[in-house]
Every structure is written in structure tokens, then in C-alpha cells.
Coordinates of C-alpha atoms in Angstrom, one line a residue:
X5 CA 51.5 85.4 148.5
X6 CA 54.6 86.3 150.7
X7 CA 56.4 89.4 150.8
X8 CA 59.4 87.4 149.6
X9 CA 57.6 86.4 146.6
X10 CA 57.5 90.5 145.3
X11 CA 60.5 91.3 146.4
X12 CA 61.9 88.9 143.9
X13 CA 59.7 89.6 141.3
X14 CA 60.7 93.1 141.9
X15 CA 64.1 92.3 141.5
X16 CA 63.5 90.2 138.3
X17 CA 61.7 93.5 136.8
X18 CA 64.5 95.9 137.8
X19 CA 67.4 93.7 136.2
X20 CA 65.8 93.8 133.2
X21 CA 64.9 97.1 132.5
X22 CA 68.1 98.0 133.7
X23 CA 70.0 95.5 131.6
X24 CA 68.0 96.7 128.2
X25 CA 68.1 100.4 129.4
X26 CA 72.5 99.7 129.7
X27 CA 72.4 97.5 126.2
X28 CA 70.5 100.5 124.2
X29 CA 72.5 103.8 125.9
X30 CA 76.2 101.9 126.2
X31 CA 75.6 99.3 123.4
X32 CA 73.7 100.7 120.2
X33 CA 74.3 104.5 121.9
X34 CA 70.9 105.6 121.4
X35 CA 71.0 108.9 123.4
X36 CA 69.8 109.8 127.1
X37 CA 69.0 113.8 125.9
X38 CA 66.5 115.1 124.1
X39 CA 67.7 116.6 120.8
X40 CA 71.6 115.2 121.6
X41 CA 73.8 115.7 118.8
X42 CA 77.1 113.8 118.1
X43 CA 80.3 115.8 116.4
X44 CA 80.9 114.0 112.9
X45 CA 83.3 114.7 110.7
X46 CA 83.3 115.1 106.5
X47 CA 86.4 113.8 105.4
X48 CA 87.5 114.1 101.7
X49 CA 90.7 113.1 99.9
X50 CA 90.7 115.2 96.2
X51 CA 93.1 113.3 93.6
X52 CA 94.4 115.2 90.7
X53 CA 96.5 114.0 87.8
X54 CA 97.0 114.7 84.3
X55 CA 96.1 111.2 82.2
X56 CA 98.0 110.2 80.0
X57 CA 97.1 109.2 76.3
X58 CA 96.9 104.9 77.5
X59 CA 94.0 103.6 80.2
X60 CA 94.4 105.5 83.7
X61 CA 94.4 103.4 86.7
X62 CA 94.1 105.9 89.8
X63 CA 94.1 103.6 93.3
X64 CA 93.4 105.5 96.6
X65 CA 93.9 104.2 99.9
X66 CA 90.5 105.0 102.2
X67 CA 89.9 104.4 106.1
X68 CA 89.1 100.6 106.8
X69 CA 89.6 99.8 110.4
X70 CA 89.9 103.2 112.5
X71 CA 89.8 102.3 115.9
X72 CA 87.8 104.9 118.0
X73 CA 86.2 105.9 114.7
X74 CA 83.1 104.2 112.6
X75 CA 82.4 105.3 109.1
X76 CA 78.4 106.8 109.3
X77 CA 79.0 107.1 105.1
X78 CA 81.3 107.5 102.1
X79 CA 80.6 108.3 99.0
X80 CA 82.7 108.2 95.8
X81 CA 82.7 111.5 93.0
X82 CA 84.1 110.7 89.7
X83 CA 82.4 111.2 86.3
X84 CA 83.0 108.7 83.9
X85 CA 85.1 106.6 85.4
X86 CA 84.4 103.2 86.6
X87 CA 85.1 102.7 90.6
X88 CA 86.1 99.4 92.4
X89 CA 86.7 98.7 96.4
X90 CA 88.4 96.1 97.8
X91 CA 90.3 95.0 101.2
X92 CA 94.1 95.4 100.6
X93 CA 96.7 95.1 103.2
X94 CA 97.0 98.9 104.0
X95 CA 92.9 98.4 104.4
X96 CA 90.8 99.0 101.7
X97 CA 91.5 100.6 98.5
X98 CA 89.0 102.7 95.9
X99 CA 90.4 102.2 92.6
X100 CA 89.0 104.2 89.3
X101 CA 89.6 103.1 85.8
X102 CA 89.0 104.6 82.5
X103 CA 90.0 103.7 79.0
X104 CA 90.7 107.0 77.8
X105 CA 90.7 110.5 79.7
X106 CA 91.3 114.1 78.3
X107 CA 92.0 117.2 80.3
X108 CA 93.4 117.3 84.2
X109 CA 91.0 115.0 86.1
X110 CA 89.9 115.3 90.1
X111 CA 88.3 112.5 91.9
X112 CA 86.4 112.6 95.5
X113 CA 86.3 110.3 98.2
X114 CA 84.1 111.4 101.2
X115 CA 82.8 110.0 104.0
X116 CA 81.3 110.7 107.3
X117 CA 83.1 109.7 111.0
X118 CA 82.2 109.6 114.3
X119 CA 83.9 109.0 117.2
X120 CA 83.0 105.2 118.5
X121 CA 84.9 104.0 121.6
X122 CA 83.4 100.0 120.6
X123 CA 85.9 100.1 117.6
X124 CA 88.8 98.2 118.6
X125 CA 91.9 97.2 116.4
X126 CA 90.1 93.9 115.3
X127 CA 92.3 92.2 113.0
X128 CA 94.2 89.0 114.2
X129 CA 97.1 88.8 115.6
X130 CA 100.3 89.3 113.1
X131 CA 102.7 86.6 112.3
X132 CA 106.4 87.1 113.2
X133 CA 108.3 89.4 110.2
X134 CA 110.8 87.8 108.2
X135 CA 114.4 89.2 108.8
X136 CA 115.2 92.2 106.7
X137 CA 117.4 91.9 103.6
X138 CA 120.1 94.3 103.8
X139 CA 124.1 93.6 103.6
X140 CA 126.5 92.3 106.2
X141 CA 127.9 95.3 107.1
X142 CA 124.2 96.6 107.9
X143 CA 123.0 93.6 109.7
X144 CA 126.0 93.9 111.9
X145 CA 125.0 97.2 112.9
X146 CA 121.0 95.9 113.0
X147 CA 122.0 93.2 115.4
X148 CA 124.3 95.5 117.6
X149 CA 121.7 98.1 118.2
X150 CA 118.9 95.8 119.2
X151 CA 121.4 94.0 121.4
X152 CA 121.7 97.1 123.4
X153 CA 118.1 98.1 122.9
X154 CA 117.1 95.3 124.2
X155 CA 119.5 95.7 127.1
X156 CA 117.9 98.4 128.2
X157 CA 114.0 97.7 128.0
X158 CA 111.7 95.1 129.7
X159 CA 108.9 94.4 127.3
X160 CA 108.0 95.3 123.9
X161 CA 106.8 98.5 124.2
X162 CA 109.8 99.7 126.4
X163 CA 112.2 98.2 123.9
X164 CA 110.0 100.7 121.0
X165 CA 110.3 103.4 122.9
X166 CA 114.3 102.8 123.6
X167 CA 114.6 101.9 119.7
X168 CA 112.9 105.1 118.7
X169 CA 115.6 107.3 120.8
X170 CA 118.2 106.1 119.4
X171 CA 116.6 106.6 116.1
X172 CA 115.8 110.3 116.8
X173 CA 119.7 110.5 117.6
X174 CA 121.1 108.8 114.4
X175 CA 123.7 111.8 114.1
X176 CA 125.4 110.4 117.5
X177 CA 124.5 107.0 117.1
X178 CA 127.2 104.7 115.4
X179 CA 124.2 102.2 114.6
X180 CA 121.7 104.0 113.4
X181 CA 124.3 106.4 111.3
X182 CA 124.9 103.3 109.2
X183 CA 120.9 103.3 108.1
X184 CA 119.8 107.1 108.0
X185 CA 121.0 110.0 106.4
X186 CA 121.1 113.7 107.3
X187 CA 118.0 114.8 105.7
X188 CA 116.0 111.8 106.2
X189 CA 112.5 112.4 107.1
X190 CA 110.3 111.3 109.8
X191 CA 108.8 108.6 107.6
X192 CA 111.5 107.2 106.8
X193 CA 112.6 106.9 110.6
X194 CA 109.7 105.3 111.6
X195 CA 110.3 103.2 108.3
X196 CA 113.6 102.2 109.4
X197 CA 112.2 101.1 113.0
X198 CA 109.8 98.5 111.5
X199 CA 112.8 97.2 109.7
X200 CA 114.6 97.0 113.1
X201 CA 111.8 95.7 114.9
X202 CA 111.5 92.9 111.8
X203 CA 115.3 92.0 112.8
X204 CA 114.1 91.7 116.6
X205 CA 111.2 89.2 115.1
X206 CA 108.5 92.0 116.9
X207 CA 105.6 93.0 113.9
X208 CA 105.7 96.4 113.4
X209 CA 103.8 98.7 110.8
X210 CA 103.6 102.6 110.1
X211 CA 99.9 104.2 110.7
X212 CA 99.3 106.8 108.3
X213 CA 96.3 109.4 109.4
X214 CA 94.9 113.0 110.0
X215 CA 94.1 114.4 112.9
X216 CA 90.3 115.6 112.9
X217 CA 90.1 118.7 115.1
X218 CA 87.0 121.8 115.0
X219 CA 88.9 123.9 112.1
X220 CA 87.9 123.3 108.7
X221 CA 90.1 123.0 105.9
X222 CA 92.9 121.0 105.1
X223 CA 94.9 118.6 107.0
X224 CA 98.1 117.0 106.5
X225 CA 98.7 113.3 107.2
X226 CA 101.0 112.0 110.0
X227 CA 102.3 108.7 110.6
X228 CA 102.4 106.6 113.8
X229 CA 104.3 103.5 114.7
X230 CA 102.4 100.5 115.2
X231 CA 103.7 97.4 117.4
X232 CA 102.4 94.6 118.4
X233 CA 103.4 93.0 121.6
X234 CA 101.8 90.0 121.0
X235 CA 98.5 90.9 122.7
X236 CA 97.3 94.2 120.8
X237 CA 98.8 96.6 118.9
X238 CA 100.6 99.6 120.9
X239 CA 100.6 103.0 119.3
X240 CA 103.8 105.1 119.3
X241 CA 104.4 108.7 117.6
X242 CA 108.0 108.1 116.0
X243 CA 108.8 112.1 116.7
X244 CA 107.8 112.5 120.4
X245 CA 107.9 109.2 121.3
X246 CA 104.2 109.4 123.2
X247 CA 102.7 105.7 123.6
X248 CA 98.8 105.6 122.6
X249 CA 96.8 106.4 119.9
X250 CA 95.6 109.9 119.9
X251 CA 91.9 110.2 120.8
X252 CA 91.5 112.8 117.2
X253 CA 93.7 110.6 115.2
X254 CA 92.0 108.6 112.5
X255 CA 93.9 106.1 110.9
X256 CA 93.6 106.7 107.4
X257 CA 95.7 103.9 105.8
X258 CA 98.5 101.3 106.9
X259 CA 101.9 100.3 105.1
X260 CA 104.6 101.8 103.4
X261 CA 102.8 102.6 100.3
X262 CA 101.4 106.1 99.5
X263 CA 98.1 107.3 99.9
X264 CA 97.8 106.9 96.4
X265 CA 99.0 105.8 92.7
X266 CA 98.3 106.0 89.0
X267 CA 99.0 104.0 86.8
X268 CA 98.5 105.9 82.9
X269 CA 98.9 109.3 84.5
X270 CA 101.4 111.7 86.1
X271 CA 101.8 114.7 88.3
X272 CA 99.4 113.1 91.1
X273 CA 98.5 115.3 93.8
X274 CA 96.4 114.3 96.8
X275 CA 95.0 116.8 99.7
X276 CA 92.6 115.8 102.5
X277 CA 90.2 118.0 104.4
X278 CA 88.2 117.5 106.9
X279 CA 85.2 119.4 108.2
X280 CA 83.1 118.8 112.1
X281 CA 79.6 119.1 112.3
X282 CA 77.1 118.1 114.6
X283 CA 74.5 115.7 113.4
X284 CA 71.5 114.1 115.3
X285 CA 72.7 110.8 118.0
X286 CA 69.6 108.7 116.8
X287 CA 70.6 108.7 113.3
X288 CA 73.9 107.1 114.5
X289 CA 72.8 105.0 116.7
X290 CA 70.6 103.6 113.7
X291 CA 73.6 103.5 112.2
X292 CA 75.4 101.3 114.9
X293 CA 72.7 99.1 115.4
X294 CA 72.8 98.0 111.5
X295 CA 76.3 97.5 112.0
X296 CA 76.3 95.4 115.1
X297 CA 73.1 93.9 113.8
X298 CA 70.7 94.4 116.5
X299 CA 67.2 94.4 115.6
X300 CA 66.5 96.6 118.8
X301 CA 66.0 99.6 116.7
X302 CA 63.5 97.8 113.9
X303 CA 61.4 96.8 117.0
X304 CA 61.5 99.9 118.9
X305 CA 58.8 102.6 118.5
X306 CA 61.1 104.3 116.4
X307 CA 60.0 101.8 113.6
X308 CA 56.0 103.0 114.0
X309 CA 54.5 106.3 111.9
X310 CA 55.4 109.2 112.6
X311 CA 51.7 110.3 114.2
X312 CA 51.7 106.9 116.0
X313 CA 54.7 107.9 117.8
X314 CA 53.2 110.6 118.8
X315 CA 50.3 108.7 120.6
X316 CA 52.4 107.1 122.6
X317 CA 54.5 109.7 123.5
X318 CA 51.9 110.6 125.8
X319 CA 50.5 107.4 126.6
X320 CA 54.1 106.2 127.7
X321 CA 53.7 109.3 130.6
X322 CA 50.4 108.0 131.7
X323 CA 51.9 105.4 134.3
X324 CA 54.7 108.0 135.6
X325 CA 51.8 110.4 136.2
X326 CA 49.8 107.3 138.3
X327 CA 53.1 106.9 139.6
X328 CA 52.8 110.5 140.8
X329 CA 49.6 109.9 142.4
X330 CA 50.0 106.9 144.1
X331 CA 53.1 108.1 146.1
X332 CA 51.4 111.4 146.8
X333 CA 48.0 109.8 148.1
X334 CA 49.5 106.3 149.6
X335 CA 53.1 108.2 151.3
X336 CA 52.0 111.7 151.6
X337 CA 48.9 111.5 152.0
X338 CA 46.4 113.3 149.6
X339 CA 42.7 112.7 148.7
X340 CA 41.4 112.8 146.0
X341 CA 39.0 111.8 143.5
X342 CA 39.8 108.5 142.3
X343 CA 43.0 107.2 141.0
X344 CA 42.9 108.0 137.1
X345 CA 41.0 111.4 137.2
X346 CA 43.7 113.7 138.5
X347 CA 46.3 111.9 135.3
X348 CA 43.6 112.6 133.1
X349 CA 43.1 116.2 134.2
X350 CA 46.9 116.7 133.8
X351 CA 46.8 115.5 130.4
X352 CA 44.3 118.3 129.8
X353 CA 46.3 120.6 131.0
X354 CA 48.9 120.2 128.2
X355 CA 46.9 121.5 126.1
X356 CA 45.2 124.5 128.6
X357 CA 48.4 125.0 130.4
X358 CA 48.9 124.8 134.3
X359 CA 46.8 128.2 135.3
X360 CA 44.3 128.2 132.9
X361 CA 43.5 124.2 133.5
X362 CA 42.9 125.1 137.3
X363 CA 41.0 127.7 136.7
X364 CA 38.7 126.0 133.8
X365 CA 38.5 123.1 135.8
X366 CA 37.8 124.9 138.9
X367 CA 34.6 127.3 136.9
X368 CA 33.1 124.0 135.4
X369 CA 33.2 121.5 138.7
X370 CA 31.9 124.6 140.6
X371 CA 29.0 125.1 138.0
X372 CA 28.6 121.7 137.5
X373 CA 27.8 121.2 141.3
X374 CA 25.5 123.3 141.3
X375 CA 23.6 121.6 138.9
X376 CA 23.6 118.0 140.6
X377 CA 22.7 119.3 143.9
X378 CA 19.6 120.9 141.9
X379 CA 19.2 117.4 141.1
X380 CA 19.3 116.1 143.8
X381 CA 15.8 117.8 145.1
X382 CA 14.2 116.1 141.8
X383 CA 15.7 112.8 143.4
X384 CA 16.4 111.1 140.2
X385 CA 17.9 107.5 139.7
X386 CA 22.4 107.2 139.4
X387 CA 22.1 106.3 135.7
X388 CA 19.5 109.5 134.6
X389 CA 21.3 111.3 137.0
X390 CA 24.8 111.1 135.8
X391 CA 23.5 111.3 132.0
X392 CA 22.0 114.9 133.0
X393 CA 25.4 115.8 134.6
X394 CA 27.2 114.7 131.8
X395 CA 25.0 116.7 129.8
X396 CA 25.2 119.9 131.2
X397 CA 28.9 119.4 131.8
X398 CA 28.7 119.4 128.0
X399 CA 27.0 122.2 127.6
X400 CA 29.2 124.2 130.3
X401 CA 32.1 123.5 128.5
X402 CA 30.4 125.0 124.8
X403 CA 29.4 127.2 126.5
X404 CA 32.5 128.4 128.0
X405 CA 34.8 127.4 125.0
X406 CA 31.9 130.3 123.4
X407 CA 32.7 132.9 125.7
X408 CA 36.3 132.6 125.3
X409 CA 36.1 132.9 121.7
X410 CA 34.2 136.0 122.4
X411 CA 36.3 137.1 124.9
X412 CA 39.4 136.6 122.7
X413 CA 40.7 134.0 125.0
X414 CA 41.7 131.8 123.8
X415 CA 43.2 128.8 126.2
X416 CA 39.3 128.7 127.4
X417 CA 39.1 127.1 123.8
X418 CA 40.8 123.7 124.7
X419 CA 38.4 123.3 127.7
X420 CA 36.9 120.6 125.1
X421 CA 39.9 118.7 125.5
X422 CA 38.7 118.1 129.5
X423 CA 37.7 114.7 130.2
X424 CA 33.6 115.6 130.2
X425 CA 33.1 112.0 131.7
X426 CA 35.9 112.0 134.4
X427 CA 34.5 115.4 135.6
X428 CA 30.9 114.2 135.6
X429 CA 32.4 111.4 137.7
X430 CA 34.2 114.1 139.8
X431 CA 31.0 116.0 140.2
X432 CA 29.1 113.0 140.9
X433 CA 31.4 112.0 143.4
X434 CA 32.2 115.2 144.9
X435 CA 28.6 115.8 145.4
X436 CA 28.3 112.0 147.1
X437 CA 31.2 113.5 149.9
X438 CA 29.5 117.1 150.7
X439 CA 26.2 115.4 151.6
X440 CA 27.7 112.5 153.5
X441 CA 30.8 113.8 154.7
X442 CA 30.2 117.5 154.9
X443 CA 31.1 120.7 152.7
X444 CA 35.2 120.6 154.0
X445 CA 35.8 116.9 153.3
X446 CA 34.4 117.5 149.8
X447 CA 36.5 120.6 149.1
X448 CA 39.5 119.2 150.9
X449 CA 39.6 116.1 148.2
X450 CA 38.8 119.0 145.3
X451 CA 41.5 120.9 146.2
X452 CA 44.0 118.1 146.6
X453 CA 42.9 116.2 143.4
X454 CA 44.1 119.5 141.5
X455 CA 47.1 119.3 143.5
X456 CA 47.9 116.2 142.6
X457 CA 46.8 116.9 138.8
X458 CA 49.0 119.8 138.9
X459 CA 52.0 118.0 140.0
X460 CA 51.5 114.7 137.5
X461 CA 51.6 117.5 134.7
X462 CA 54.8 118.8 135.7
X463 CA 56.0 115.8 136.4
X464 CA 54.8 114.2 133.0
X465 CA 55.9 117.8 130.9
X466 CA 60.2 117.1 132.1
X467 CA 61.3 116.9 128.5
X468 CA 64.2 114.4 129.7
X469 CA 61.6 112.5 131.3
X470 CA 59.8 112.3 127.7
X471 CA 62.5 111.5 125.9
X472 CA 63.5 108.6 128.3
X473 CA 60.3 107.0 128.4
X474 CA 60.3 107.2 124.8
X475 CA 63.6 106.1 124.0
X476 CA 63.5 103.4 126.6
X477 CA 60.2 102.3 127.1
X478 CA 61.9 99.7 129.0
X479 CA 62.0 102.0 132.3
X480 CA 58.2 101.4 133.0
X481 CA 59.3 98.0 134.6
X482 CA 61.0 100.1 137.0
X483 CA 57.8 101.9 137.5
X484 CA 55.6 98.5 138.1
X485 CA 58.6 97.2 140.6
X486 CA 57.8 100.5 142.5
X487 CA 54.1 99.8 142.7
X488 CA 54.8 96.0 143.7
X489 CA 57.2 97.3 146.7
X490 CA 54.5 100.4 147.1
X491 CA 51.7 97.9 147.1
X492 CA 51.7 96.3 150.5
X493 CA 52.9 99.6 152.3
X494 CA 50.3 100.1 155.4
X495 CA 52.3 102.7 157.3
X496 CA 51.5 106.1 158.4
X497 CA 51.2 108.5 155.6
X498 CA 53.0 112.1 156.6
X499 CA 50.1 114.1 156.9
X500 CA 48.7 111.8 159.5
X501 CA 51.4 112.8 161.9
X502 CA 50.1 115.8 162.5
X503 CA 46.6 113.8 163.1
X504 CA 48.3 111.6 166.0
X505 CA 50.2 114.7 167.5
X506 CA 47.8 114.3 170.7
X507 CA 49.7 111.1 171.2
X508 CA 53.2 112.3 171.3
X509 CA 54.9 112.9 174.9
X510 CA 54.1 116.6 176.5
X511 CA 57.5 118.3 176.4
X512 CA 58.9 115.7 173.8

């Protein structure tokens, strides 16, 4: 098989992992840290009235479509009454309802926000308003004023922002004098620009919202302009005349209506709050993947028990630890003993910890050495052989994990976690080089397999590392496209340079 044909299976691997690592973090938002928390906000709107003595009808406008913003939950507090929601054209209204009610009465909304650039204004595009009713004298001055308006802008959001000014200036502006009074209020400017807008045929609505910031308490609802140019709606603060939507604006409700009416009641009083906290990034991008309706999530590991997950949470290390190895021994240049035994000593040492793993593993090799060249003289067959070795490497390691507890030592304790068989192996092994390659070669691979054990478990412990893997299991295909491109690498390793110095010019 050509080198062509790995390369492109290499390239097939990397796409993909890449492509399902993008989809999860950019997509469904599932979080590249380890413990990442995502700022949330509690929202509540309180309604109090005083019923009245016929059914009470109290209909509050909530959040619907929030661009920039998903709802994570909501939650509705009344006691006794009965609750309805429904799409309306300001969103979606909560409406409660009860035959008969005594005493003042408070109802809750509340909900839970996030911040979620993927929400876009997705409603369809508006049909063009009717004209405005209004008398001839008004329409004279409606139909003068966008004349010049429109004189003096290029597109729709120019002509807005030009509408808007001379709004702002009704005390010097013959036009807009006719509309306004004195003490009119912002509301009612930006009111009287979406009737303006409606003469100029351009769909126009007010935005009504709060601003979510890191205080807690209560907040007071503002109002944008919304215009749509035909592509998207276009954001414009009536007041300042700033085009976008504010990144901590959440758009609460749409129209000209209020936030709220009663029907059977009076003295209504509505105030909003708003509270941030941080809550976990996993839970919401559960959340988002419901939403969206990925199944991503359902078949992730996320979706195994809890001590299953745990499994392989180590296991999931495992290859980036061989990955460890086999760019230290095929680029750099290390022996050691096999491939798998310096991972598996590194998994050990997650539970001794780096110092006292080399050092256990160090005493119980030595010792165990010293056994097998014994038996060596008694010149047994492999199979008895390595059973015996395995045997007493048992025993060294009770014995040992004995001692400790005597001691008071208590990392010698997890020595039992060492992988007896893999260092029988080692032994066995280790024993094979000293008689047939001499005392130095044997120590030399020793040493460098607890090297190379040492670095796997630091390597394998990077908590981001963990949490990646985990998250995105996905990444090992980036870890088998290394091995493929690794795989036919017959080059000089880095240590063997200073084996070929001899061979370098003099003087060079």
C-alpha cells in the first residue's frame, strides 16, 4: 500500500474529527474547559392588582423570540389561579384566570437566560403596513416630512436614523410639532416613528426589554425601534439614535401594548428584576441540543452511569499516553520495555503519584531481579519461570504495601495498583538484555522506560487534556492520523545524531 493511500486516509480521519469536534464546541456549545461556567440570568416579572368582586383575567407579556438570548427555563407562581400560554403578536403571552379572588394578589413569571449568539430574529419577513389613519391636515405634514427624510437618506436604515432626528427635534420641527406634544415621552416618539415609517410603506415595530447587567435588583424596561429593511430587522435606540441591538438587551415583548392587563381588577403594577449567576456550560449545552434536536448528547458518554464514565475517563487517556511513547521512542529515540508497559506504569502512578511510583517501581524491579537471576542458576523453563517471578513480584508488593502500613506510609499502599504482570514481564525482559546485551543496555532501557512512564503521566494527568478527550472523544482520530503519518517514518531518531557524530566534517 502506497504512501498516497495514508495520506488520504489520514486526511479522511482528520476532517472528521475536526468537523464533529467544530459541530459539538460551535454548534451544541458543549464546553472546551473543564468546570466552564456560563453567566445566566433569573429574570422575574411580579404582577400586583387588587381583584375585583367579577372573574379576574390578568395577561402578561413574556420573552418569545430574544435574539442573542435562549430561555434555559421559566416557571410560572400563582396559587389558585388557572395559567394559559399562547403565541400572540407581541410574542407569547401567560394569562391567569380565576373566578373569584379576595385580598391584593401577586403572580410570578421567572425564567432562566443565557446568552446564545445562534438566536437570530427568525420570524418571516413583515408585510408592507397599511397607511396610518389620521386627518388631512396630519397626513399633509406625514407626507412632507418623509419627503424630506427621504431626501436626505439612502437606504432604509439611513432614512430611520434621519426620521428619528427630526423626531428628537419636534420643538423646531414644523412637521413633527403637528404630531408630538411638549411632554411627550420617549415611547410615544418611537410610537410616532412606526406611524411615519407605516406612511413611507417601511414595517416598523417598538421593542420593549431590560437590560441584564451583573447588579441584582430591579430593572426598568426600555424600548427600541425595530425596522425592517426588507432583509432583517435593524435595531435603532429612539433616544440616541445608536443602530444595533445591544449585546445585554433582551427583548422582552413587541408592540404597542403594555407589558400587561387585567381584566376584573385594578391598580396593576408590574416590576421586573433580574439576577446573573453562573451555572455549569454542560447543562446548557444539554439544553441547546434538545432545542436544536441533536441526538449528539443522548449518544455521547454523557448518556452512560455515572461510574462508567468514570472508566473511561481513563481509558480515553490510554492512546494519548501510547501516543507519548511512540513519538518519544520512534522521533527521539528512547528504549524501553515494550510499547504498553511504560502507559500502564503511568496509570499506576495516578494513584502512587509521580515520586513515589519511581521509587516503588524502582525497589520492586530491583528486588525482583534479583530473584530471576537466582533463577536463572536453577535453569528453569519460560512458563515456570515467569510464574515464579510473577509470584514473588506478588509477594514483594504485600510485602511492601506491609511495611508501609507499618511505616505509616502510606502511598507504598497503592503499590497493589502496579501492573504485577507488566513488571514480571519487565523483569523477565530486563533480565533477557543484562545477560545478552550487558548490565548498561539493560539499565539504559530501565531508566528510559520510567522516563517515558513519567512523561505519559503528565501528559495523560493535563486536566484540559481530560476534559477534551472526554467531551470529544472524537479527537482520537486525530491521534490514529498521527500514527498512520508516524507509521512509515524510517529517519534518524535525535539521539542517534550524537551516534553518527564521527561522520560529520572535522571543523564543520
Amino acid at each position: 500500500m502506497n504512501n498516497r493511500h495514508i495520506h488520504v486516509l489520514s486526511a479522511i480521519l482528520v476532517a472528521v474529527s475536526l468537523a464533529l469536534f467544530t459541530y459539538k464546541a460551535h454548534v451544541l456549545g458543549l464546553p472546551l474547559q473543564p468546570k466552564q461556567e456560563t453567566q445566566v440570568w433569573n429574570i422575574e416579572a411580579a404582577i400586583k392588582f387588587e381583584p375585583g368582586p367579577a372573574a379576574v383575567k390578568a395577561t402578561l407579556r413574556i420573552p418569545g423570540l430574544t435574539p442573542g438570548y435562549a430561555i434555559l427555563d421559566e416557571s410560572f407562581v400563582s396559587r389558585g389561579f388557572g395559567l394559559t400560554t399562547r403565541s400572540a403578536p407581541a410574542g407569547r403571552e401567560a394569562q391567569w384566570t380565576l373566578r373569584e379572588a379576595k385580598g391584593s394578589q401577586v403572580l410570578y413569571y421567572r425564567a432562566l437566560v443565557y446568552r446564545d449568539a445562534s438566536r437570530i430574529a427568525e420570524d418571516t419577513t413583515p408585510a408592507f403596513p397599511e397607511q396610518p389613519l389620521m386627518d388631512d391636515a396630519s397626513r399633509a405634514a406625514m407626507e412632507a416630512l418623509i419627503a424630506e427624510v427621504r431626501r436626505q437618506s439612502a437606504d432604509v436604515a439611513s432614512f430611520t436614523t434621519g426620521l428619528l432626528r427630526h423626531i428628537n427635534m419636534a420643538e423646531r420641527d414644523p412637521y413633527v410639532g403637528v404630531f408630538l406634544r411638549r411632554t411627550s415621552t420617549p415611547v410615544e416618539r418611537a410610537h410616532l416613528a412606526t406611524v411615519i415609517l407605516a406612511g413611507a410603506q417601511i414595517p416598523a415595530r417598538l421593542a420593549h426589554g431590560v437590560l441584564l447587567r451583573s447588579e441584582t435588583g430591579q430593572v426598568r424596561v426600555e424600548s427600541l425601534l425595530e425596522v425592517h429593511d426588507g432583509v432583517q430587522w435593524l435595531y435603532f435606540n429612539p433616544q440616541s439614535l445608536e443602530q444595533g441591538l445591544p449585546r445585554d438587551f433582551l427583548i422582552w415583548w413587541r408592540g404597542d401594548d403594555p407589558i400587561a392587563d387585567i381584566d376584573g381588577g385594578t391598580l396593576l403594577d408590574v416590576t421586573l428584576a433580574a439576577q446573573q449567576n453562573l451555572l455549569d456550560s454542560m447543562l446548557i449545552a444539554e439544553r441547546r441540543a434538545e432545542r436544536l434536536g441533536s441526538h449528539s448528547i443522548d449518544f455521547s458518554l454523557f448518556s452512560l452511569p455515572i461510574a462508567t464514565q468514570a472508566v473511561y475517563g481513563v481509558l480515553l487517556m490510554v492512546p494519548i499516553g501510547a501516543l507519548v511513547i511512540m513519538l518519544l521512542r520512534n522521533f527521539i529515540g528512547i528504549k524501553t520495555f515494550g510499547t504498553f508497559m511504560p502507559v500502564l506504569v503511568a496509570l499506576a502512578f495516578r494513584e502512587t503519584r509521580l515520586l513515589w511510583g519511581i521509587v516503588l517501581f524502582a525497589v520492586i524491579v530491583s528486588l525482583g531481579l534479583l530473584i530471576r537471576f537466582y533463577l536463572e542458576r536453577l535453569r528453569l523453563l519460560l512458563v515456570p519461570r515467569l510464574t515464579c517471578v510473577l509470584t514473588v513480584v506478588v509477594l514483594l508488593m504485600a510485602g511492601i504495601s506491609v511495611l508501609s502500613q507499618k511505616l505509616d506510609i502510606q502511598p507504598g499502599l497503592s503499590i497493589a495498583l502496579f501492573p504485577m504482570v507488566i513488571i514480571s514481564m519487565t523483569i523477565e525482559r530486563m533480565s533477557i538484555v543484562w545477560e545478552e546485551r550487558g548490565a548498561s543496555e539493560a539499565i539504559q532501557e530501565g531508566i528510559g522506560s520510567l522516563i517515558v512512564a513519567a512523561i505519559s503521566y503528565v501528559v495523560m494527568e493535563i486536566a484540559w487534556l481530560k476534559h477534551l478527550m472526554f467531551v470529544f472523544p472524537e479527537l482520537l482520530l486525530l491521534v490514529v492520523a498521527a500514527t498512520l503519518f508516524a507509521g512509515r517514518y524510517t529517519g534518524y531518531r535525535l539521539l542517534e545524531l550524537r551516534r553518527f557524530r564521527a561522520l560529520l566534517p572535522q571543523g564543520g
